[in-house]
XYZ file of N, CA and C in Angstrom:
438
model
N 67.404 154.824 -44.491
C 68.745 154.245 -44.537
C 68.793 152.939 -43.742
N 67.945 152.831 -42.713
C 67.918 151.590 -41.935
C 67.456 150.410 -42.785
N 66.509 150.661 -43.689
C 66.038 149.603 -44.583
C 67.192 149.126 -45.466
N 67.967 150.060 -45.974
C 69.089 149.709 -46.847
C 70.152 148.947 -46.066
N 70.448 149.400 -44.869
C 71.439 148.694 -44.046
C 71.005 147.254 -43.785
N 69.728 147.068 -43.469
C 69.217 145.719 -43.220
C 69.266 144.884 -44.503
N 68.905 145.489 -45.639
C 68.948 144.781 -46.927
C 70.373 144.356 -47.268
N 71.339 145.247 -47.045
C 72.741 144.916 -47.316
C 73.202 143.752 -46.434
N 72.796 143.783 -45.188
C 73.164 142.730 -44.244
C 72.591 141.380 -44.702
N 71.319 141.368 -45.089
C 70.694 140.129 -45.547
C 71.291 139.651 -46.869
N 71.618 140.598 -47.737
C 72.229 140.250 -49.020
C 73.592 139.588 -48.798
N 74.423 140.198 -47.953
C 75.740 139.619 -47.652
C 75.603 138.234 -47.039
N 74.649 138.082 -46.150
C 74.418 136.786 -45.518
C 74.012 135.755 -46.572
N 73.169 136.165 -47.526
C 72.735 135.231 -48.575
C 73.918 134.778 -49.433
N 74.906 135.648 -49.611
C 76.091 135.311 -50.411
C 76.945 134.251 -49.721
N 77.043 134.335 -48.412
C 77.887 133.399 -47.670
C 77.196 132.070 -47.421
N 75.877 132.039 -47.506
C 75.137 130.802 -47.236
C 74.806 130.041 -48.514
N 75.431 130.420 -49.615
C 75.196 129.753 -50.893
C 73.710 129.770 -51.279
N 73.045 130.820 -50.892
C 71.629 131.016 -51.188
C 71.465 132.459 -51.665
N 72.306 132.858 -52.596
C 72.417 134.261 -52.995
C 71.124 134.796 -53.604
N 70.762 135.982 -53.174
C 69.630 136.684 -53.764
C 70.058 137.219 -55.120
N 69.175 137.129 -56.099
C 69.499 137.723 -57.392
C 69.008 139.165 -57.473
N 68.019 139.505 -56.684
C 67.516 140.883 -56.638
C 67.098 141.209 -55.213
N 67.283 142.474 -54.849
C 66.871 142.949 -53.523
C 66.042 144.200 -53.730
N 64.837 144.192 -53.183
C 63.941 145.340 -53.276
C 63.851 146.001 -51.913
N 64.052 147.300 -51.887
C 63.924 148.076 -50.653
C 62.674 148.945 -50.802
N 61.667 148.652 -50.007
C 60.375 149.328 -50.096
C 60.296 150.378 -48.994
N 60.127 151.637 -49.414
C 59.989 152.717 -48.433
C 59.275 153.898 -49.074
N 58.768 154.759 -48.224
C 58.074 155.938 -48.745
C 58.826 157.209 -48.388
N 58.416 158.268 -49.033
C 59.090 159.550 -48.829
C 58.604 160.220 -47.555
N 57.308 160.307 -47.422
C 56.663 160.918 -46.261
C 57.498 162.098 -45.749
N 57.936 162.061 -44.541
C 58.723 163.151 -43.958
C 60.173 162.732 -43.699
N 60.643 161.709 -44.403
C 61.992 161.193 -44.155
C 63.048 162.117 -44.757
N 63.884 162.658 -43.908
C 64.892 163.625 -44.346
C 65.988 162.996 -45.202
N 66.197 161.688 -45.100
C 67.264 161.056 -45.875
C 66.725 160.247 -47.056
N 65.504 160.535 -47.477
C 64.882 159.839 -48.605
C 65.743 159.947 -49.865
N 66.128 161.165 -50.254
C 66.912 161.358 -51.482
C 68.259 160.635 -51.408
N 68.876 160.659 -50.252
C 70.159 159.974 -50.064
C 69.966 158.458 -50.237
N 68.887 157.928 -49.710
C 68.625 156.491 -49.828
C 68.387 156.101 -51.288
N 67.624 156.897 -52.017
C 67.365 156.609 -53.431
C 68.666 156.652 -54.228
N 69.494 157.661 -53.966
C 70.789 157.762 -54.659
C 71.673 156.557 -54.365
N 71.725 156.171 -53.105
C 72.576 155.038 -52.724
C 72.126 153.771 -53.449
N 70.845 153.543 -53.529
C 70.350 152.342 -54.200
C 70.574 152.392 -55.701
N 70.593 153.581 -56.267
C 70.814 153.688 -57.713
C 72.276 153.409 -58.078
N 73.149 153.366 -57.086
C 74.576 153.108 -57.322
C 74.985 151.688 -56.937
N 74.048 150.738 -57.023
C 74.363 149.357 -56.628
C 74.435 148.405 -57.819
N 74.592 148.952 -59.009
C 74.706 148.140 -60.225
C 73.544 147.174 -60.409
N 72.360 147.618 -60.037
C 71.158 146.816 -60.252
C 70.898 145.726 -59.242
N 71.775 145.572 -58.263
C 71.559 144.539 -57.247
C 70.391 144.907 -56.330
N 70.273 146.185 -56.038
C 69.231 146.680 -55.149
C 68.329 147.631 -55.925
N 67.037 147.574 -55.648
C 66.072 148.433 -56.319
C 65.241 149.162 -55.276
N 65.118 150.467 -55.451
C 64.268 151.268 -54.571
C 62.828 151.170 -55.059
N 61.963 150.721 -54.195
C 60.523 150.676 -54.478
C 59.907 151.753 -53.578
N 59.766 152.928 -54.163
C 59.345 154.093 -53.391
C 57.886 154.451 -53.650
N 57.315 155.126 -52.682
C 55.987 155.711 -52.815
C 56.041 157.115 -52.249
N 55.418 158.045 -52.990
C 55.396 159.440 -52.579
C 53.946 159.894 -52.556
N 53.441 160.424 -51.459
C 54.183 160.658 -50.230
C 54.286 159.431 -49.330
N 53.426 158.400 -49.579
C 53.433 157.260 -48.672
C 52.921 156.008 -49.381
N 53.107 154.880 -48.738
C 52.703 153.592 -49.293
C 51.204 153.522 -49.533
N 50.439 154.225 -48.724
C 48.983 154.183 -48.858
C 48.501 154.706 -50.214
N 49.343 155.477 -50.904
C 48.978 155.926 -52.249
C 48.753 154.710 -53.158
N 49.579 153.671 -53.011
C 49.390 152.428 -53.765
C 48.009 151.845 -53.464
N 47.607 151.830 -52.204
C 46.284 151.331 -51.840
C 45.187 152.168 -52.495
N 45.354 153.477 -52.481
C 44.354 154.370 -53.077
C 44.159 154.063 -54.558
N 45.231 153.715 -55.243
C 45.143 153.416 -56.676
C 44.316 152.166 -56.971
N 44.008 151.384 -55.975
C 43.116 150.236 -56.157
C 41.677 150.693 -56.390
N 41.400 151.932 -56.034
C 40.042 152.458 -56.126
C 39.880 153.575 -57.148
N 40.945 154.357 -57.348
C 40.822 155.509 -58.240
C 42.178 155.924 -58.792
N 42.108 156.573 -59.942
C 43.290 157.183 -60.540
C 43.374 158.601 -60.012
N 44.523 158.969 -59.492
C 44.696 160.318 -58.968
C 46.140 160.767 -59.155
N 46.297 161.969 -59.675
C 47.619 162.585 -59.759
C 47.663 163.849 -58.914
N 46.673 163.986 -58.048
C 46.623 165.136 -57.155
C 47.794 165.065 -56.169
N 48.622 166.107 -56.099
C 49.711 166.099 -55.108
C 49.142 166.072 -53.683
N 49.786 165.329 -52.836
C 49.357 165.221 -51.444
C 50.381 165.888 -50.536
N 49.903 166.611 -49.548
C 50.787 167.330 -48.635
C 51.404 166.424 -47.571
N 50.775 165.276 -47.338
C 51.274 164.385 -46.288
C 50.636 163.007 -46.415
N 51.160 162.070 -45.642
C 50.570 160.739 -45.583
C 49.151 160.815 -45.035
N 48.929 161.710 -44.087
C 47.581 161.851 -43.522
C 46.567 162.238 -44.585
N 46.976 163.051 -45.540
C 46.074 163.458 -46.621
C 45.712 162.259 -47.497
N 46.675 161.394 -47.760
C 46.405 160.193 -48.555
C 45.485 159.256 -47.783
N 45.781 159.069 -46.515
C 44.965 158.180 -45.689
C 43.534 158.702 -45.602
N 43.367 159.989 -45.529
C 42.034 160.585 -45.518
C 41.267 160.230 -46.798
N 41.947 160.314 -47.942
C 41.331 159.925 -49.227
C 41.026 158.427 -49.239
N 41.957 157.643 -48.748
C 41.788 156.197 -48.731
C 40.598 155.789 -47.864
N 40.378 156.507 -46.785
C 39.274 156.181 -45.871
C 37.903 156.404 -46.505
N 37.849 157.106 -47.623
C 36.574 157.201 -48.343
C 36.205 155.834 -48.919
N 37.207 155.006 -49.158
C 36.999 153.675 -49.725
C 37.078 152.570 -48.676
N 37.945 152.768 -47.698
C 38.116 151.806 -46.600
C 37.974 152.592 -45.286
N 36.759 152.826 -44.835
C 36.552 153.672 -43.648
C 37.305 153.228 -42.400
N 37.542 151.936 -42.271
C 38.207 151.430 -41.061
C 39.728 151.373 -41.204
N 40.276 151.891 -42.312
C 41.716 151.776 -42.537
C 42.514 152.498 -41.453
N 43.576 151.840 -41.010
C 44.570 152.427 -40.115
C 45.914 151.822 -40.493
N 46.982 152.598 -40.302
C 48.326 152.075 -40.605
C 48.526 150.753 -39.869
N 49.225 149.856 -40.524
C 49.554 148.548 -39.969
C 48.348 147.625 -39.798
N 47.232 147.940 -40.484
C 46.106 147.003 -40.479
C 46.569 145.698 -41.105
N 46.187 144.607 -40.517
C 46.483 143.327 -41.155
C 45.330 143.011 -42.108
N 45.622 142.261 -43.134
C 44.574 141.849 -44.054
C 44.296 142.799 -45.200
N 45.041 143.897 -45.308
C 44.786 144.863 -46.383
C 45.070 144.224 -47.742
N 46.151 143.460 -47.848
C 46.474 142.817 -49.120
C 45.305 141.967 -49.603
N 44.778 141.129 -48.721
C 43.696 140.232 -49.121
C 42.413 140.997 -49.420
N 42.179 142.075 -48.713
C 40.992 142.896 -48.973
C 41.068 143.579 -50.342
N 42.276 143.888 -50.795
C 42.453 144.611 -52.057
C 42.868 143.710 -53.223
N 43.131 142.459 -52.974
C 43.682 141.556 -53.980
C 42.882 141.557 -55.290
N 41.585 141.518 -55.215
C 40.760 141.479 -56.425
C 40.812 142.779 -57.218
N 41.226 143.853 -56.580
C 41.316 145.151 -57.245
C 42.722 145.439 -57.789
N 43.621 144.471 -57.661
C 45.002 144.697 -58.087
C 45.113 145.083 -59.569
N 44.356 144.478 -60.481
C 44.465 144.921 -61.887
C 44.131 146.407 -62.065
N 43.207 146.910 -61.294
C 42.865 148.341 -61.351
C 44.042 149.170 -60.859
N 44.646 148.742 -59.748
C 45.790 149.467 -59.188
C 46.961 149.474 -60.165
N 47.215 148.357 -60.807
C 48.318 148.276 -61.767
C 48.061 149.233 -62.925
N 46.870 149.202 -63.456
C 46.511 150.101 -64.564
C 46.666 151.560 -64.144
N 46.137 151.908 -62.977
C 46.230 153.290 -62.496
C 47.669 153.707 -62.230
N 48.455 152.820 -61.647
C 49.858 153.145 -61.344
C 50.660 153.338 -62.625
N 50.390 152.549 -63.641
C 51.078 152.713 -64.918
C 50.713 154.050 -65.562
N 49.451 154.452 -65.444
C 49.040 155.760 -65.959
C 49.735 156.887 -65.193
N 49.847 156.736 -63.892
C 50.544 157.733 -63.071
C 52.004 157.809 -63.488
N 52.635 156.656 -63.692
C 54.043 156.623 -64.093
C 54.245 157.387 -65.404
N 53.346 157.180 -66.361
C 53.436 157.896 -67.639
C 53.233 159.395 -67.433
N 52.321 159.751 -66.567
C 52.039 161.164 -66.290
C 53.243 161.860 -65.645
N 53.811 161.250 -64.606
C 54.901 161.929 -63.900
C 56.185 161.979 -64.704
N 56.293 161.118 -65.714
C 57.486 161.186 -66.569
C 57.488 162.469 -67.405
N 56.339 163.118 -67.510
C 56.208 164.335 -68.318
C 56.253 165.615 -67.486
N 56.227 165.482 -66.168
C 56.220 166.656 -65.303
C 57.419 166.612 -64.368
N 57.623 167.662 -63.620
C 58.810 167.764 -62.767
C 58.470 167.556 -61.291
N 57.801 166.448 -60.990
C 57.502 166.119 -59.607
C 57.288 164.615 -59.485
N 57.462 164.103 -58.296
C 57.162 162.703 -58.046
C 55.987 162.561 -57.075
N 55.297 163.660 -56.823
C 54.172 163.657 -55.888
C 52.872 163.827 -56.637
N 52.090 162.768 -56.698
C 52.235 161.448 -56.088
C 52.848 160.456 -57.068
N 53.396 159.394 -56.532
C 53.930 158.314 -57.365
C 54.144 157.073 -56.512
N 54.263 155.950 -57.210
C 54.590 154.713 -56.517
C 55.269 153.763 -57.484
N 56.285 153.106 -56.992
C 56.963 152.072 -57.759
C 56.583 150.683 -57.255
N 55.631 150.637 -56.345
C 55.162 149.345 -55.844
C 54.655 148.506 -57.010
N 54.091 149.165 -58.007
C 53.601 148.451 -59.186
C 54.721 147.640 -59.846
N 55.935 148.145 -59.862
C 57.055 147.418 -60.460
C 57.337 146.121 -59.705
N 57.302 146.200 -58.396
C 57.523 145.015 -57.569
C 56.373 144.023 -57.740
N 55.158 144.515 -57.739
C 53.990 143.641 -57.882
C 54.035 142.915 -59.225
N 54.332 143.634 -60.292
C 54.407 143.001 -61.610
C 55.532 141.964 -61.666
N 56.663 142.270 -61.042
C 57.777 141.321 -60.979
C 57.350 140.044 -60.254
N 56.684 140.206 -59.122
C 56.245 139.037 -58.339
C 55.178 138.239 -59.083
N 54.289 138.914 -59.782
C 53.281 138.206 -60.577
C 53.941 137.387 -61.689
N 54.972 137.947 -62.316
C 55.714 137.213 -63.353
C 56.416 135.993 -62.758
N 57.022 136.162 -61.592
C 57.665 135.015 -60.933
C 56.648 133.924 -60.641
N 55.478 134.337 -60.192
C 54.427 133.373 -59.854
C 53.973 132.600 -61.097
N 53.928 133.252 -62.246
C 53.547 132.579 -63.498
C 54.547 131.506 -63.882
N 55.814 131.726 -63.561
C 56.878 130.797 -63.945
C 56.904 129.540 -63.084
N 56.239 129.594 -61.960
C 56.279 128.440 -61.034
C 55.179 127.456 -61.325
C-alpha cells in the first residue's frame, strides 16, 4: 500500500506541474505481504491510470525466467532465490548491476514469461507469475518510438 500511496502522490504532483503522467506502474511482489490482494484490487479500480506490475511470489521470479521456463509453485522468495542462485551464484537482494547482467537474456525472459502467462490463465493460481514482462514490453515499445 505504501507503493500505491507514493504513486498517487507523484501522480497528483505531475498533474499540478503540467507534466502529467499518462500511465503509472506500481511494481511489487506478493511474497508475505498481507495487504497484497487489497493493493491489487485498489489499482484495478483506477480506470487504467495505475497498473499493478506484480510478481508471485517475488520479483526474482522474473530474473529466473531469464534462464529457464518454470511453472513450479514456490513456497517463498527464498525458494526462488535458491533456484536463481543456480544461475547467478553471487545473487543477493538489492544487488546492483543485475539488469545489465541479464540484459542480453531479456528475449528469453519475455518468451518464458508469456508462456507462463498463458499457462496460469488456464489454472486457478498465480504462483508463480510475473507481470514485469508487461512493463518491459511497454518500455521497449516506447524506446522504439524515440
